Short mmCIF file of C-alpha atoms in Angstrom, two decimals:
data_model
loop_
_atom_site.label_atom_id
_atom_site.label_comp_id
_atom_site.label_asym_id
_atom_site.label_seq_id
_atom_site.Cartn_x
_atom_site.Cartn_y
_atom_site.Cartn_z
CA ALA A 1 -16.52 -4.75 -11.85
CA GLN A 2 -13.02 -5.97 -11.18
CA SER A 3 -11.33 -5.42 -7.86
CA VAL A 4 -7.81 -5.90 -6.60
CA THR A 5 -6.99 -6.44 -2.95
CA GLN A 6 -3.52 -6.00 -1.54
CA LEU A 7 -3.22 -7.44 1.96
CA GLY A 8 -1.13 -5.23 4.20
CA SER A 9 -0.72 -1.55 3.46
CA HIS A 10 2.70 -1.62 5.13
CA VAL A 11 5.23 -4.47 5.16
CA SER A 12 8.62 -4.37 6.88
CA VAL A 13 11.40 -6.87 6.27
CA SER A 14 15.03 -7.04 7.24
CA GLU A 15 17.69 -6.67 4.58
CA GLY A 16 18.37 -10.13 3.17
CA ALA A 17 14.99 -11.53 4.21
CA LEU A 18 12.25 -12.84 1.95
CA VAL A 19 9.86 -10.28 0.52
CA LEU A 20 6.23 -11.40 0.09
CA LEU A 21 3.60 -8.92 -1.02
CA ARG A 22 0.10 -10.28 -1.41
CA CYS A 23 -2.41 -9.56 -4.16
CA ASN A 24 -5.81 -11.09 -4.86
CA TYR A 25 -7.99 -10.21 -7.81
CA SER A 26 -11.60 -10.75 -8.65
CA SER A 27 -12.38 -11.65 -12.19
CA SER A 28 -14.58 -14.19 -13.92
CA VAL A 29 -11.90 -14.84 -16.51
CA PRO A 30 -8.11 -14.87 -16.14
CA PRO A 31 -7.14 -11.24 -16.48
CA TYR A 32 -3.94 -9.48 -17.33
CA LEU A 33 -2.05 -8.93 -14.07
CA PHE A 34 0.70 -6.48 -13.30
CA TRP A 35 2.98 -5.41 -10.51
CA TYR A 36 4.23 -1.83 -10.57
CA VAL A 37 6.71 -0.14 -8.22
CA GLN A 38 6.72 3.50 -7.22
CA TYR A 39 9.80 5.09 -5.69
CA PRO A 40 9.35 8.31 -3.69
CA ASN A 41 8.24 11.26 -5.79
CA GLN A 42 8.31 9.25 -9.01
CA GLY A 43 5.83 7.68 -11.37
CA LEU A 44 5.08 3.96 -11.53
CA GLN A 45 7.43 1.51 -13.21
CA LEU A 46 6.49 -1.95 -14.43
CA LEU A 47 8.02 -4.80 -12.41
CA LEU A 48 6.36 -7.69 -14.21
CA LYS A 49 3.29 -8.72 -16.17
CA TYR A 50 1.27 -11.92 -16.42
CA THR A 51 -0.23 -12.69 -19.80
CA SER A 52 -1.11 -16.40 -19.44
CA ALA A 53 2.05 -17.64 -21.14
CA ALA A 54 3.47 -18.98 -17.85
CA THR A 55 2.17 -19.00 -14.29
CA LEU A 56 5.53 -17.98 -12.81
CA VAL A 57 6.54 -14.58 -14.06
CA LYS A 58 9.99 -13.13 -13.57
CA GLY A 59 10.46 -9.40 -13.44
CA ILE A 60 13.17 -6.86 -12.93
CA ASN A 61 15.38 -6.50 -9.85
CA GLY A 62 14.98 -10.16 -8.84
CA PHE A 63 11.22 -10.05 -8.28
CA GLU A 64 8.83 -12.72 -9.43
CA ALA A 65 5.14 -13.48 -9.07
CA GLU A 66 3.08 -16.63 -9.38
CA PHE A 67 -0.40 -16.71 -10.86
CA LYS A 68 -2.68 -19.10 -8.99
CA LYS A 69 -6.08 -19.29 -10.60
CA SER A 70 -7.59 -21.49 -7.87
CA GLU A 71 -6.68 -18.87 -5.27
CA THR A 72 -7.22 -15.83 -7.54
CA SER A 73 -3.85 -14.64 -6.32
CA PHE A 74 -0.77 -13.05 -7.84
CA HIS A 75 1.66 -12.61 -4.96
CA LEU A 76 4.99 -10.87 -5.46
CA THR A 77 8.17 -12.34 -3.99
CA LYS A 78 11.89 -11.68 -3.82
CA PRO A 79 14.23 -14.11 -2.03
CA SER A 80 16.49 -11.49 -0.48
CA ALA A 81 15.49 -7.90 0.20
CA HIS A 82 17.82 -5.04 -0.57
CA MET A 83 17.67 -1.54 0.85
CA SER A 84 16.97 -0.23 -2.63
CA ASP A 85 13.70 -2.24 -2.71
CA ALA A 86 12.07 0.20 -0.30
CA ALA A 87 9.15 1.64 -2.26
CA GLU A 88 5.42 1.33 -2.76
CA TYR A 89 4.18 -1.62 -4.78
CA PHE A 90 0.93 -1.78 -6.70
CA CYS A 91 -0.84 -4.81 -8.07
CA ALA A 92 -3.16 -4.19 -11.01
CA SER A 93 -5.66 -6.24 -12.97
CA GLY A 94 -6.64 -5.49 -16.55
CA SER A 95 -9.38 -6.58 -18.86
CA ALA A 96 -10.08 -5.34 -22.38
CA ARG A 97 -10.99 -1.83 -21.40
CA GLN A 98 -10.02 -1.22 -17.79
CA LEU A 99 -6.96 -1.41 -15.55
CA THR A 100 -7.80 -1.60 -11.85
CA PHE A 101 -5.14 -0.91 -9.22
CA GLY A 102 -4.91 -2.17 -5.69
CA SER A 103 -4.42 0.32 -2.88
CA GLY A 104 -0.70 -0.34 -2.65
CA THR A 105 1.77 -1.83 -0.17
CA GLN A 106 4.57 0.27 1.27
CA LEU A 107 7.67 -1.88 1.69
CA THR A 108 10.22 -0.87 4.30
CA VAL A 109 13.59 -2.63 4.39
CA LEU A 110 15.33 -2.55 7.77
CA PRO A 111 19.13 -2.66 8.01
CA ASN B 1 13.81 9.28 -25.23
CA ALA B 2 12.15 11.33 -22.49
CA GLY B 3 9.25 8.84 -22.18
CA VAL B 4 6.21 10.49 -20.61
CA THR B 5 6.60 14.08 -19.45
CA GLN B 6 4.17 16.13 -17.37
CA THR B 7 3.95 19.82 -16.56
CA PRO B 8 3.77 21.36 -14.08
CA LYS B 9 5.30 19.25 -11.32
CA PHE B 10 3.62 21.20 -8.54
CA GLN B 11 0.61 23.51 -8.48
CA VAL B 12 -1.43 25.27 -5.82
CA LEU B 13 -4.87 26.56 -6.76
CA LYS B 14 -7.65 28.36 -4.97
CA THR B 15 -11.15 26.90 -5.05
CA GLY B 16 -12.86 27.85 -8.30
CA GLN B 17 -9.71 28.45 -10.31
CA SER B 18 -9.06 26.54 -13.50
CA MET B 19 -5.94 24.94 -14.86
CA THR B 20 -4.68 22.50 -17.45
CA LEU B 21 -2.24 19.70 -16.81
CA GLN B 22 -0.09 18.87 -19.79
CA CYS B 23 1.23 15.46 -20.81
CA ALA B 24 3.34 14.37 -23.74
CA GLN B 25 4.91 11.07 -24.80
CA ASP B 26 7.60 10.39 -27.37
CA MET B 27 7.15 6.62 -27.70
CA ASN B 28 4.62 6.79 -30.56
CA HIS B 29 2.00 5.18 -28.35
CA ASN B 30 -1.61 5.14 -29.40
CA SER B 31 -3.24 5.16 -25.96
CA MET B 32 -2.92 7.71 -23.18
CA TYR B 33 -4.44 7.93 -19.70
CA TRP B 34 -4.95 10.26 -16.77
CA TYR B 35 -5.04 8.90 -13.22
CA ARG B 36 -5.28 10.43 -9.81
CA GLN B 37 -3.53 8.92 -6.79
CA ASP B 38 -4.90 9.44 -3.30
CA PRO B 39 -3.52 7.90 -0.08
CA GLY B 40 -4.80 4.38 0.53
CA MET B 41 -6.76 4.30 -2.74
CA GLY B 42 -4.23 3.34 -5.35
CA LEU B 43 -4.62 4.90 -8.78
CA ARG B 44 -8.02 5.66 -10.23
CA LEU B 45 -8.58 6.30 -13.91
CA ILE B 46 -10.04 9.69 -14.76
CA TYR B 47 -10.10 9.60 -18.57
CA TYR B 48 -8.32 7.75 -21.30
CA SER B 49 -7.78 8.03 -25.01
CA ALA B 50 -7.45 4.73 -26.83
CA SER B 51 -6.34 6.46 -30.01
CA GLU B 52 -5.90 9.92 -31.45
CA GLY B 53 -9.26 11.61 -31.73
CA THR B 54 -11.07 9.51 -29.12
CA THR B 55 -11.56 9.94 -25.39
CA ASP B 56 -13.53 7.94 -22.83
CA LYS B 57 -14.48 8.34 -19.20
CA GLY B 58 -12.80 6.31 -16.54
CA GLU B 59 -13.81 5.63 -12.97
CA VAL B 60 -13.75 9.23 -11.65
CA PRO B 61 -14.37 11.70 -14.53
CA ASN B 62 -16.54 14.27 -12.73
CA GLY B 63 -14.99 17.74 -12.59
CA TYR B 64 -12.46 17.03 -15.36
CA ASN B 65 -12.20 17.40 -19.11
CA VAL B 66 -9.55 16.09 -21.47
CA SER B 67 -8.22 16.86 -24.91
CA ARG B 68 -6.19 14.54 -27.10
CA LEU B 69 -4.43 17.28 -28.98
CA ASN B 70 -2.48 14.93 -31.26
CA LYS B 71 -0.87 11.54 -30.95
CA ARG B 72 1.79 12.85 -28.56
CA GLU B 73 -0.22 15.09 -26.23
CA PHE B 74 -3.11 14.53 -23.83
CA SER B 75 -4.19 17.32 -21.51
CA LEU B 76 -6.39 17.31 -18.42
CA ARG B 77 -8.40 20.39 -17.49
CA LEU B 78 -9.98 21.33 -14.21
CA GLU B 79 -12.59 23.97 -14.99
CA SER B 80 -13.44 24.94 -11.41
CA ALA B 81 -11.09 23.36 -8.92
CA ALA B 82 -12.40 21.97 -5.64
CA PRO B 83 -10.50 20.84 -2.52
CA SER B 84 -11.58 17.26 -3.29
CA GLN B 85 -9.37 17.45 -6.37
CA THR B 86 -6.24 17.79 -4.26
CA SER B 87 -4.25 14.79 -5.41
CA VAL B 88 -1.27 13.57 -7.37
CA TYR B 89 -2.06 13.26 -11.07
CA PHE B 90 -0.30 10.80 -13.33
CA CYS B 91 -0.33 10.59 -17.06
CA ALA B 92 0.47 7.28 -18.72
CA SER B 93 0.70 5.86 -22.21
CA SER B 94 0.62 2.43 -23.80
CA GLU B 95 1.27 1.11 -27.25
CA ASP B 96 -2.16 0.00 -28.26
CA GLY B 97 -5.79 -0.64 -27.72
CA GLY B 98 -7.22 0.43 -24.35
CA PRO B 99 -6.11 0.18 -20.75
CA GLY B 100 -6.54 -3.49 -20.03
CA GLY B 101 -3.70 -5.56 -21.37
CA ASP B 102 -0.91 -3.24 -22.41
CA THR B 103 1.99 -2.19 -20.26
CA GLN B 104 1.51 1.41 -19.28
CA TYR B 105 4.38 3.88 -18.94
CA PHE B 106 3.95 6.61 -16.39
CA GLY B 107 5.05 10.20 -16.11
CA PRO B 108 6.56 11.65 -12.91
CA GLY B 109 3.27 13.15 -11.70
CA THR B 110 1.80 16.55 -10.87
CA ARG B 111 1.12 17.35 -7.22
CA LEU B 112 -1.95 19.56 -7.07
CA THR B 113 -3.25 21.29 -3.95
CA VAL B 114 -6.58 23.10 -4.00
CA LEU B 115 -7.12 25.48 -1.10
#
């Protein structure tokens, strides 16, 4: 069975600082990989998706993620945090019939 | 387009009561899903429907039933609610073929409390 591990359930950064949210997956073959964002009291929205076309994936709102097969990682980054980035972020791994979510990372942006 | 809509937004039940959560999508998607979200556990798949007329169990199906009423609608029923079913429930849809590779679009959620 697949699993997705997000290191750090809570991450705090200052406004303007680098955002780095970590995600590792377990899969015997390169999976589909996703990052979703959830704002308070809302459903999940897709930030970006890896489909093997390119290892560096650019998403919405200035986020990007890099697929590293050797490290089984798909970390999410943003060069400069904005207050509006405060939310919960979920990494997910998909195979043909199952999408597995990590436990989520709550991002706090400090003024 | 409304996307994925869910009703109700909030619900409080007593142990043993039943209820149905409704979900509809207007994106002409083939696949629909029900998840539950619990603190520190991410989202876990309850049931999904890869296409109209089919349903399959996910990771945590016990205590739930689903109906794919038509292409647009996918309902989740709790026959005899238990406190362990207190959670936030999300419906999602995707264009095609099962939960693995397609982008899923989520509804706003239903917050259910079972006393």
